[in-house]
XYZ file of C-alpha atoms in Angstrom:
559
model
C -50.253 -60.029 -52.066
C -53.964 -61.146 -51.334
C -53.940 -65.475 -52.290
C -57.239 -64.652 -53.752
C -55.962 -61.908 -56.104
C -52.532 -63.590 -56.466
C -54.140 -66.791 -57.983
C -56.772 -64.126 -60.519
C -53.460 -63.117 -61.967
C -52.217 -66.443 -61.975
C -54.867 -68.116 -63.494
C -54.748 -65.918 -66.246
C -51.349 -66.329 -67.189
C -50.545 -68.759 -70.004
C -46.949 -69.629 -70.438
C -43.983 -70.708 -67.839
C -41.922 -67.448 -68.931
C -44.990 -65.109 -67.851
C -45.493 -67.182 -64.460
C -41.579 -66.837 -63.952
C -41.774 -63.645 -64.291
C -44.812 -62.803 -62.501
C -43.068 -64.487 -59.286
C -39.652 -62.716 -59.349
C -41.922 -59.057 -58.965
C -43.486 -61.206 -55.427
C -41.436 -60.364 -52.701
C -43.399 -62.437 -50.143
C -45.850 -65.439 -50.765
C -47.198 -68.944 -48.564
C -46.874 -72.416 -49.260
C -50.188 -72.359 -50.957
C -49.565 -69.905 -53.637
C -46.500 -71.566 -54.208
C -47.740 -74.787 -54.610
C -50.825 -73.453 -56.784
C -47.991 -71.634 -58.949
C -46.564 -75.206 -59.371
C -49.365 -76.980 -60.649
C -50.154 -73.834 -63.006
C -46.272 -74.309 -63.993
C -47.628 -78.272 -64.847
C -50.609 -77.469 -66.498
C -49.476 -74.714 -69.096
C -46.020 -77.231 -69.799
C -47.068 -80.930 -69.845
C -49.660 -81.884 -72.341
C -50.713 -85.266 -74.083
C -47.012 -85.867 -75.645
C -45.299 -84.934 -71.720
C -42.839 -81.877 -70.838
C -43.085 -79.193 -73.601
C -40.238 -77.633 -72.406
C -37.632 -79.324 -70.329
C -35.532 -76.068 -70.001
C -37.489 -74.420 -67.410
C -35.761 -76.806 -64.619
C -33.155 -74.462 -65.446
C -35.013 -71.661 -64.227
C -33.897 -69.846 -61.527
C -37.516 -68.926 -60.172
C -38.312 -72.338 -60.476
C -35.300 -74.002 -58.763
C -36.245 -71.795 -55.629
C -39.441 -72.638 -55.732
C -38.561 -76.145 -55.333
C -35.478 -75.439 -52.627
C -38.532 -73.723 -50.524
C -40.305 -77.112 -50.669
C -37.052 -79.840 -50.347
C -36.053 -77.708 -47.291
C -39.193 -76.750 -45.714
C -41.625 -79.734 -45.703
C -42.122 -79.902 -42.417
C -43.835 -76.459 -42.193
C -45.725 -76.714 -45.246
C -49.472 -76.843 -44.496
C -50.946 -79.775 -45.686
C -52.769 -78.522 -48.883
C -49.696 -76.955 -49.814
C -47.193 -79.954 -49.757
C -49.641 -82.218 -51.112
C -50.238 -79.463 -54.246
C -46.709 -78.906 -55.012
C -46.426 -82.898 -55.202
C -49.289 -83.182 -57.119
C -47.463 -80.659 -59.472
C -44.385 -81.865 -59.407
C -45.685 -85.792 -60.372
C -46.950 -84.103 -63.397
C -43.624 -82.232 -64.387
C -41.993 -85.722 -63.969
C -39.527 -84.824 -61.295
C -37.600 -87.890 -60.431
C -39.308 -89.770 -58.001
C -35.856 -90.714 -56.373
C -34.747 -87.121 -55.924
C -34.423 -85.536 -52.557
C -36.900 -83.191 -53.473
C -39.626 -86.362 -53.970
C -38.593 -88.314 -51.398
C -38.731 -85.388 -48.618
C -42.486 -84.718 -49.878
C -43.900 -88.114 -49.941
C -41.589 -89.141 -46.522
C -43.558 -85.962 -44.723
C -47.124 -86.989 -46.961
C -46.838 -89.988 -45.448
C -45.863 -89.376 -41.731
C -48.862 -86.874 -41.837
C -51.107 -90.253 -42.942
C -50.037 -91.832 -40.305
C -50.709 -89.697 -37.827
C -54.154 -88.791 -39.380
C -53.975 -85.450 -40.365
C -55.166 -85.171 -43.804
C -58.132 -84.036 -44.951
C -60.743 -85.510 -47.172
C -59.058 -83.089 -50.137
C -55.514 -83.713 -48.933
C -56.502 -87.885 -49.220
C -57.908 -87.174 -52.921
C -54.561 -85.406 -53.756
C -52.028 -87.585 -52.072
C -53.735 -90.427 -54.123
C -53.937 -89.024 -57.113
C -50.179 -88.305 -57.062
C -49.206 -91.955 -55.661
C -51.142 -93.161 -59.100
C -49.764 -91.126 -61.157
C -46.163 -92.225 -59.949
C -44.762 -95.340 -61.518
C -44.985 -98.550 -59.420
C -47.334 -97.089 -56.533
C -46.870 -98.034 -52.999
C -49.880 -99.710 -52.489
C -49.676 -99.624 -48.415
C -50.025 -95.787 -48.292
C -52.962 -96.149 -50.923
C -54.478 -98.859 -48.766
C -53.982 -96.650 -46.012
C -55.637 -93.864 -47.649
C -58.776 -95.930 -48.340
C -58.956 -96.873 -44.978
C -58.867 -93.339 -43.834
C -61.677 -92.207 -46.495
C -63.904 -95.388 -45.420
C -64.024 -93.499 -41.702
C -65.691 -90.426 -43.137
C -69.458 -91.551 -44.154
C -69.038 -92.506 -47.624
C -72.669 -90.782 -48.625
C -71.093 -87.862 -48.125
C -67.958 -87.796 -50.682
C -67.865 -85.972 -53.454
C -67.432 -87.167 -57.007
C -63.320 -86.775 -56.734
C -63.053 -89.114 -53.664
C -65.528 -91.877 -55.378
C -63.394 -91.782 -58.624
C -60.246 -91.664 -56.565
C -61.174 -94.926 -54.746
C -61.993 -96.568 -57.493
C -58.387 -95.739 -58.923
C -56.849 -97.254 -56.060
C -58.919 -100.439 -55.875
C -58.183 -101.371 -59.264
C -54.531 -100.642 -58.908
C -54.379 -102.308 -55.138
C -56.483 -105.299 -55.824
C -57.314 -105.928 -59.392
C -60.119 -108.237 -58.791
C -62.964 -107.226 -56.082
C -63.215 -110.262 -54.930
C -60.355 -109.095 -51.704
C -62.880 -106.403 -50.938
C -66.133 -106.762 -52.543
C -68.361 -105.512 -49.388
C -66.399 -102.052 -49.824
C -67.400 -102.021 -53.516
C -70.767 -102.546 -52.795
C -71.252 -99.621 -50.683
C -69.308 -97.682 -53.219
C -71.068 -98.768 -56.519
C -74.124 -98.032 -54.713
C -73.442 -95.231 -53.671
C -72.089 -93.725 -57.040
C -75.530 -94.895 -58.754
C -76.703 -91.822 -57.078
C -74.235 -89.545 -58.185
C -74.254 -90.380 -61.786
C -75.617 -87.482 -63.057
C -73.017 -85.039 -61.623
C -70.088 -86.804 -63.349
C -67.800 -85.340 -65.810
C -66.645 -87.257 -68.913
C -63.304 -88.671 -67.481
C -64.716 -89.488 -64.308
C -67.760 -91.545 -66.018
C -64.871 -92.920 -67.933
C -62.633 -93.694 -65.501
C -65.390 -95.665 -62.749
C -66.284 -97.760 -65.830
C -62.833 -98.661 -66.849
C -62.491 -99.547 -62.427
C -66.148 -101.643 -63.224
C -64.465 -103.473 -65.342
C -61.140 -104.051 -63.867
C -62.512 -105.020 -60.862
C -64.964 -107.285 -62.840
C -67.965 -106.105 -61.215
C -70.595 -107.493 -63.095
C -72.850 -107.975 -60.596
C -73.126 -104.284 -60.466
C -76.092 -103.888 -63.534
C -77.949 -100.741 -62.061
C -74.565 -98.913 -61.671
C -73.308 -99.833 -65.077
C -76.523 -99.209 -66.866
C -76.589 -95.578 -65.514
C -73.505 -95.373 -66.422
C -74.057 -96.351 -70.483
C -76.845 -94.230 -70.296
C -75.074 -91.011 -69.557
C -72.464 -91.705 -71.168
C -74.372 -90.922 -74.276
C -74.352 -87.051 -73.958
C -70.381 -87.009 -73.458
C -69.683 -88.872 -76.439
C -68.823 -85.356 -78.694
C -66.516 -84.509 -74.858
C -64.446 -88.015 -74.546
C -61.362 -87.798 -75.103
C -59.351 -90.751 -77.205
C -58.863 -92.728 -74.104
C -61.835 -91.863 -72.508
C -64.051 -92.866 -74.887
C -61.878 -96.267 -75.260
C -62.545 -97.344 -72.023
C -66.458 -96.523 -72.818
C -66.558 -98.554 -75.400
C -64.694 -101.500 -74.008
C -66.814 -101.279 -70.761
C -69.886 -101.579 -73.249
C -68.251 -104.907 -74.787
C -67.395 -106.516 -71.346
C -70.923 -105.791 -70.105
C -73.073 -106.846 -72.969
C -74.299 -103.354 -72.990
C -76.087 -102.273 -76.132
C -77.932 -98.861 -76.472
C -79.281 -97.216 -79.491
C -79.273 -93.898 -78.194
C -75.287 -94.663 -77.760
C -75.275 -95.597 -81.358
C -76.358 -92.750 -82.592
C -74.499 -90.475 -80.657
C -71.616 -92.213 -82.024
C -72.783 -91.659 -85.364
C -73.248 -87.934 -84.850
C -70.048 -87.752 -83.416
C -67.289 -90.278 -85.540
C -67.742 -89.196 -89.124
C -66.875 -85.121 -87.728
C -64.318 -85.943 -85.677
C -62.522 -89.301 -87.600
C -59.744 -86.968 -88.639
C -58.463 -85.948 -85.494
C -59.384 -89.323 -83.743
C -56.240 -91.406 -83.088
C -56.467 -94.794 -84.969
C -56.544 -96.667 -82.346
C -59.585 -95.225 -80.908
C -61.057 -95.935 -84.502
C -60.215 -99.265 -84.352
C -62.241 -99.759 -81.236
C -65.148 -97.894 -82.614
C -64.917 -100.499 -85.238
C -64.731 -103.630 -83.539
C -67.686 -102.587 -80.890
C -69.971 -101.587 -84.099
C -68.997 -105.596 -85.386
C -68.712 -107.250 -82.041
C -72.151 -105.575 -81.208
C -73.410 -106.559 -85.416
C -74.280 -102.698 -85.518
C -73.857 -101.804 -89.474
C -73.744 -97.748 -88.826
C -73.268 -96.542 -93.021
C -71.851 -93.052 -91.210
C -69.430 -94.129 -89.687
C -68.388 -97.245 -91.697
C -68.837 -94.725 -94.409
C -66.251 -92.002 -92.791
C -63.753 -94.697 -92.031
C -63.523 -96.014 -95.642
C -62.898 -92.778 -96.491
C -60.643 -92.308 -93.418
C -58.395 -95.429 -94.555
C -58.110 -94.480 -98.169
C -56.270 -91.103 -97.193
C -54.543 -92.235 -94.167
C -54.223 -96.198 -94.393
C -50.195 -95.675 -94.795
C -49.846 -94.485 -91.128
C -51.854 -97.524 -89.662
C -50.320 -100.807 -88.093
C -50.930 -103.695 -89.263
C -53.521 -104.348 -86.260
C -55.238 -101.100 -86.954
C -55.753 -101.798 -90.775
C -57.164 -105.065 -89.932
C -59.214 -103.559 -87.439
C -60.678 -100.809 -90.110
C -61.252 -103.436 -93.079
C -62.749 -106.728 -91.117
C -66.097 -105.364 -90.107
C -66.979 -104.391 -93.707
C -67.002 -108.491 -94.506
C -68.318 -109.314 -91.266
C -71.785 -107.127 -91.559
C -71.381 -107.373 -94.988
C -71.333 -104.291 -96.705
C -69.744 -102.386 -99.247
C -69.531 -97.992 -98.863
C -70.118 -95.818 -101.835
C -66.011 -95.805 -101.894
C -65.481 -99.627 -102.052
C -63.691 -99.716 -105.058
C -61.078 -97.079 -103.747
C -61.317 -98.784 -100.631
C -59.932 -102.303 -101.689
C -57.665 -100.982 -104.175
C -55.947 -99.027 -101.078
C -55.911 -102.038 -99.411
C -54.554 -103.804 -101.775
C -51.522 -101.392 -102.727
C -50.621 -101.796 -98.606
C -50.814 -105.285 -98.660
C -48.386 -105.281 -101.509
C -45.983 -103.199 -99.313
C -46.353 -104.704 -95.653
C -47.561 -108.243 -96.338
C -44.940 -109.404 -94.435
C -45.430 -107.609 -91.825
C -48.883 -108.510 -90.463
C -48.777 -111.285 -88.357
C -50.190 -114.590 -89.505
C -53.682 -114.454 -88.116
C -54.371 -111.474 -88.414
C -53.413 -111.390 -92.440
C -55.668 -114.899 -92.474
C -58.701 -112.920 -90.346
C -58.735 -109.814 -93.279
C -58.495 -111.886 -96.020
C -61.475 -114.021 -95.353
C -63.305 -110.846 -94.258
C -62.507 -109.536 -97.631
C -64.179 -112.912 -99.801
C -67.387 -112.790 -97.502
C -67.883 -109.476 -99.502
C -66.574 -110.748 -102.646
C -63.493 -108.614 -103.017
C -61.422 -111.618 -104.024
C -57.368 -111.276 -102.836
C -56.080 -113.295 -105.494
C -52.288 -112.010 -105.583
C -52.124 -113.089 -102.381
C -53.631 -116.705 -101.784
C -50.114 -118.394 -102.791
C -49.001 -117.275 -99.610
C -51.629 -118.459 -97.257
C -52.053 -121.771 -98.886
C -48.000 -122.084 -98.855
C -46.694 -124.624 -96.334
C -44.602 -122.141 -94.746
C -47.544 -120.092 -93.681
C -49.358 -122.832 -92.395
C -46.724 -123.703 -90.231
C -46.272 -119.857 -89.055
C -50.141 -120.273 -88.847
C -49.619 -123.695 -86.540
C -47.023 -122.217 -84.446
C -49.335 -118.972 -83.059
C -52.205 -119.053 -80.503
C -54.874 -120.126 -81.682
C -52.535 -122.024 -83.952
C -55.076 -124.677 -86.432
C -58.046 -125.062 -84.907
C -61.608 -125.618 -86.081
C -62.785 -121.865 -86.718
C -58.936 -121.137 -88.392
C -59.740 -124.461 -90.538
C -62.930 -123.596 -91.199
C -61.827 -119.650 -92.435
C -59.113 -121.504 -94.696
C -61.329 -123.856 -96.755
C -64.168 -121.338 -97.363
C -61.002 -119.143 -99.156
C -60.571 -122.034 -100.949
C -64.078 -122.612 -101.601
C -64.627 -118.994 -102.917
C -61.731 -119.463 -105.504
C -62.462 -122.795 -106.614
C -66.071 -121.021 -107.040
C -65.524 -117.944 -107.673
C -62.486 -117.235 -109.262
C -61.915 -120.183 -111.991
C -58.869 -118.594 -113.421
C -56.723 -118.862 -110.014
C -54.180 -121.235 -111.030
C -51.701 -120.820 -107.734
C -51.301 -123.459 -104.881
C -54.268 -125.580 -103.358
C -55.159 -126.050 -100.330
C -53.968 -129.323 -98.994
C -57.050 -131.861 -97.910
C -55.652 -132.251 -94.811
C -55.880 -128.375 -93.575
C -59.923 -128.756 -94.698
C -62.549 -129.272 -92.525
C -65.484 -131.039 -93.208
C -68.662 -128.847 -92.166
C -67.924 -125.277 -91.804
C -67.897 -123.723 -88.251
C -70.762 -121.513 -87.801
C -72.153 -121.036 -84.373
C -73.438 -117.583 -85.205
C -75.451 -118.675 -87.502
C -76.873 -121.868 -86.103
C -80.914 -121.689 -86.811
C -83.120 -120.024 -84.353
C -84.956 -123.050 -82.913
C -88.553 -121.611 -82.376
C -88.567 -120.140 -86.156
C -87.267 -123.419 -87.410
C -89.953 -125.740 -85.853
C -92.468 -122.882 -87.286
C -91.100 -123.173 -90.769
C -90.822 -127.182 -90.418
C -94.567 -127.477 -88.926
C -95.484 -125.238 -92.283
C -94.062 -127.368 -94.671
C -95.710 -130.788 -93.055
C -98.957 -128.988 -93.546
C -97.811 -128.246 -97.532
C -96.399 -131.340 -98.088
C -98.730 -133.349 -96.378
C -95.483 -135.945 -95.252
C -92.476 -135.382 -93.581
C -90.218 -137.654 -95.743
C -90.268 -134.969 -98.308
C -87.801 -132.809 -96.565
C -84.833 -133.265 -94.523
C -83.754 -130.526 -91.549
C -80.050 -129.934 -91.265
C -78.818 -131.243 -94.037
C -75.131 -131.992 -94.405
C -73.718 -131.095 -97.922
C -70.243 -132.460 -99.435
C -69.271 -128.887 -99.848
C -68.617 -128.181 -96.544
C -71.974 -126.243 -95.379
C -74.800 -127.424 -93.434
C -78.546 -126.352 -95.635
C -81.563 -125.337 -92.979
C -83.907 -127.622 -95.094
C -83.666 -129.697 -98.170
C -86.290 -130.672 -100.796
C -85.921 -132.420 -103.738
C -87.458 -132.037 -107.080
C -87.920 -134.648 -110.297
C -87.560 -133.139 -113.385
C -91.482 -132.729 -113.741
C -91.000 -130.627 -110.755
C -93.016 -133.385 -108.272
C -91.762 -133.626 -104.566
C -89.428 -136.445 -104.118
C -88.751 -138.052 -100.670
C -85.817 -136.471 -99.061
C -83.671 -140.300 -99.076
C -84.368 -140.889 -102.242
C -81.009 -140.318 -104.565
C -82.090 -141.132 -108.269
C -83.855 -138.831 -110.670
C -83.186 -135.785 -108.626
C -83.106 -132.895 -110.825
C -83.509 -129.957 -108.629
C -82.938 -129.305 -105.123
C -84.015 -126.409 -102.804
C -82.089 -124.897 -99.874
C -84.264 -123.413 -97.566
C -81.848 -120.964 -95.182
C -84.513 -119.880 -92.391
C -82.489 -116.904 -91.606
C -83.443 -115.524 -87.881
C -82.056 -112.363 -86.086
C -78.978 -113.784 -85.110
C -78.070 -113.955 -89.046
C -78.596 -110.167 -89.293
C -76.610 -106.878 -88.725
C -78.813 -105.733 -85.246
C -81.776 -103.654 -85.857
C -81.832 -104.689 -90.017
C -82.454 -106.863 -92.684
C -78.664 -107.186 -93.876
C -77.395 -110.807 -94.214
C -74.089 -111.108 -92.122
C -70.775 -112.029 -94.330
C -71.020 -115.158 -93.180
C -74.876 -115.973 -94.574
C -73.905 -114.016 -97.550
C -71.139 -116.248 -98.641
C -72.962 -119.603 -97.807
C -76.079 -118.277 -99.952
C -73.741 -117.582 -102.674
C -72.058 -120.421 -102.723
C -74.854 -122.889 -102.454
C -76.711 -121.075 -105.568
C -72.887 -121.715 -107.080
C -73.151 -125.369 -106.313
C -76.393 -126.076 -108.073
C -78.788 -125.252 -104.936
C -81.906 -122.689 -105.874
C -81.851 -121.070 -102.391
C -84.931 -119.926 -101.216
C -84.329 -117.132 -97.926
C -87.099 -117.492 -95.118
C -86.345 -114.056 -93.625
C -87.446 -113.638 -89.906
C -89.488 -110.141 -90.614
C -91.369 -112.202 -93.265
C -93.149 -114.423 -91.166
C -92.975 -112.876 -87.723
C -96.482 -111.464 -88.174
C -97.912 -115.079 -89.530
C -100.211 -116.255 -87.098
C -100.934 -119.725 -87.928
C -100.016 -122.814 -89.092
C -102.241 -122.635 -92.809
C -101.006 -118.803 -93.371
C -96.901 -120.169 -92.913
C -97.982 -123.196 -95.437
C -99.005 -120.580 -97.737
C -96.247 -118.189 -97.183
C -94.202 -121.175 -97.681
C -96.073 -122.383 -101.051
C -95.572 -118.911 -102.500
C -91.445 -118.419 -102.034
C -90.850 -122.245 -102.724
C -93.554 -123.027 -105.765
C -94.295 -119.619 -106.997
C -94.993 -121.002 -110.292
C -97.613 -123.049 -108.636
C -98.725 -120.632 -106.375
C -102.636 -120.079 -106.622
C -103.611 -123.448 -108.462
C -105.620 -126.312 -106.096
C -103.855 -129.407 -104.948
């Protein structure tokens, strides 16, 4: 039969049985119809969860196909041996068989002796990747066979297929960073032309290979990455988002392509890619209501078929931007029924990490706050990476601090002085310096002095207030040392961008809480919101803003 009419009829067969059959009516056919009827064999019979059906070794069409390869390697052409092993790789044929050995003994004679082909290079790699525990001198060898060619001229396959081996041969680029130069400059140009796994696959090699000096290849890479989103698969669109994390990348085209896409496609998305689609939206501070939304509504029907990781992966970026969905009240009562039935199982930290992310938001976890402030956990607590230290401290005595505050009728265990920090830690939310001296230069021009208000003021309950003034109870300005006849006092939180979700005016948990809890403790907390006095343009029009939010009930009358 004609190849190029054998492989029509080929192609458009769909199961092993029909191929099988197909074959036994051939009475005649070359190495390189057999070889393309193995890897149509592979790709009807090996999907996502591996061999569909192990039976057709068994197959007598099959086994002959295979004798015609153990026994004739030698005479195979080159595109046919290095398709059948390509095939077989995929079926999972023992690598240790006679049948695997023979083909990649004669695959890599022929390297040797320099007789592959461009194509017959991209396959013979592919295969050596795919195997388990690669042999890294024939995929060196095959990278120093491609780098004779001109590397302008490869295709897409070759460029991904280098970058596969490089990141499985030498991890870091530092062994052979000239060679990824040429070859991250040359794939800028090709961008365009890649499909979804290979766009995947060079940025999961990027960042591998840490190659972070490589910003115009990466940020073409982001960039069209955005119309694949709806074609990624779980994996694929994994290593996207992780390549996004490790290079600071943050697009809001990206954003909403991910919005367009997650909430559709959230039941069929494995968890795990969920998970990462959660903890880029909170590592990047991007509150997205769609797809927060969809998961919320994703963990109350599925939240019983999630690890422990995964559930604290779903939950923690609703306290750490800060927001409640339209669900929240099925939400925490899901979580809630879990936690009752796998406490034990989550691993200290992690059950630590979603509790506090569940107080920032005021979804108090009272039934279980015996058990973190027991001795026992704090010692399980101790004993893991990053065991006590300031930050798990500092997450331990703001639970604390909320029920003390919040919840007067916990009567379980305390938390023991000696696991309490003094001053929260809070480098997110440190004060953006330029805004600050703006805000303090204000208030000297209001209050005329600058006794009568302290910067950075350190309370006894833990948290650190922007600016302090204090009030007689005539409602006069006292100096900020003075301690008698204070009656009121005024937190000023000068609240830049770095306290909001990005792109909005939504406090972060962690501002939330401290706002809360400072109005709790007696404080009459006055916010100083970045987008309010962005546009003010001088020092009289910030002494008025300032007079307005601070004195409103004196707000108009002369001095």
């Amino acid at each position: 039969m004609d190849e190029q009419l054998f492989f029509k009829k080929l192609n458009n067969l769909c199961t092993s049985k029909e191929i099988f059959y197909f074959l036994s009516s051939l009475e005649v056919m070359s190495d390189t119809m057999a070889s393309g009827a193995l890897q149509r064999i592979s790709e009807v019979e090996v999907d996502d969860n591996g061999l569909k059906n192990p039976g057709l070794f068994e197959n007598e069409v099959f086994r002959a196909l295979c004798f015609q390869f153990e026994f004739e390697s030698s005479k195979l052409s080159s595109t046919g041996l290095l398709n059948a092993l390509q095939a077989l790789v995929k079926l999972r044929i023992d690598p240790q068989s006679t049948l695997m050995t023979r083909l990649l003994s004669e695959s890599e004679e022929r390297l040797g002796r320099g007789q592959l082909t461009a194509e017959n290079l991209c396959a013979l790699g592919e295969s050596l990747l795919e195997l388990e525990g690669p042999s890294c001198v024939m995929l060196e060898q095959i990278v120093n066979h491609m780098q004779e060619r001109d590397m302008k001229r490869w295709s897409p396959r070759e460029i991904v297929m280098v970058y596969k081996i490089l990141q499985v041969t030498v991890r870091e680029g530092k062994q052979c960073q000239n060679l990824l130069n040429r070859l991250n400059s040359v794939t800028l140009y090709i961008v365009s032309q890649l499909s979804p796994n290979s766009l995947s696959v060079i940025l999961n090699s990027l960042v591998v290979l840490r190659q972070t000096q490589a910003v115009p290849l990466v940020t073409a890479l982001c960039k069209h990455s955005v119309k694949h989103v709806p074609y990624f698969t779980d994996h694929e669109l994994v290593n996207v988002l992780e390549a996004f994390q490790y290079f600071g990348q943050k697009l809001q085209i990206f954003t909403e392509a991910l919005e367009r896409h997650v909430p559709k496609s959230i039941c069929t998305m494995h968890p795990q890619t969920v998970s990462k689609v959660m903890q880029y939206c909170c590592k990047k501070m991007i509150l997205s209501k769609p797809i927060f939304d969809a998961v919320a509504e994703c963990f109350i029907s599925s939240a019983d078929r999630l690890t422990t990781d995964q559930i604290a992966a779903y939950i923690i970026p609703f306290g750490t931007l800060n927001y409640l969905p339209p669900s929240a009240s099925s939400l925490f009562r899901k979580l809630e029924t879990v936690l009752h039935t796998r406490l034990r199982h989550f691993q200290p930290h992690t059950l630590l990490n979603l509790l506090h992310s569940c107080v920032l938001i005021q979804r108090y976890p009272i039934n279980f706050l015996p058990k973190i402030f027991s001795p026992y956990f704090l010692q399980k607590l101790q004993g893991q990476p990053p065991g006590l230290n300031r930050d798990v401290m500092s997450q331990l005595t703001q639970l604390f601090l909320t029920v003390t505050l919040e919840c007067p009728f916990y009567e379980g265990p305390k938390l023991l002085s000696k696991y309490q920090v003094k001053a929260f830690s809070m480098p997110q939310s440190s004060p953006d310096v330029h805004l600050f001296k703006r805000v303090k230069t204000g208030l000297l021009h209001l209050l005329k002095k600058r006794i009568y208000f302290a910067s950075e003021v350190s309370t006894p309950y833990f948290y650190v207030v922007d600016i302090e003034i204090k009030l007689d109870e005539e409602g006069f300005v006292l100096p900020a040392a003075q301690l008698e006849e204070v009656h009121r006092r005024i937190a000023l939180c000068v609240d830049g961008q770095n306290r909001f979700c990005a792109h909005s005016h939504n406090l972060l948990g962690e501002e939330a809480i401290k706002q809360r809890h400072l109005q709790l403790l007696g404080y009459e907390v006055v916010q100083i919101p970045f987008f309010e006095i962005e546009s003010l343009q001088n020092t009289r029009k910030m002494a008025d803003y300032l007079q307005k939010k601070i004195f409103p009930c004196t707000y108009g009358q002369s001095n």
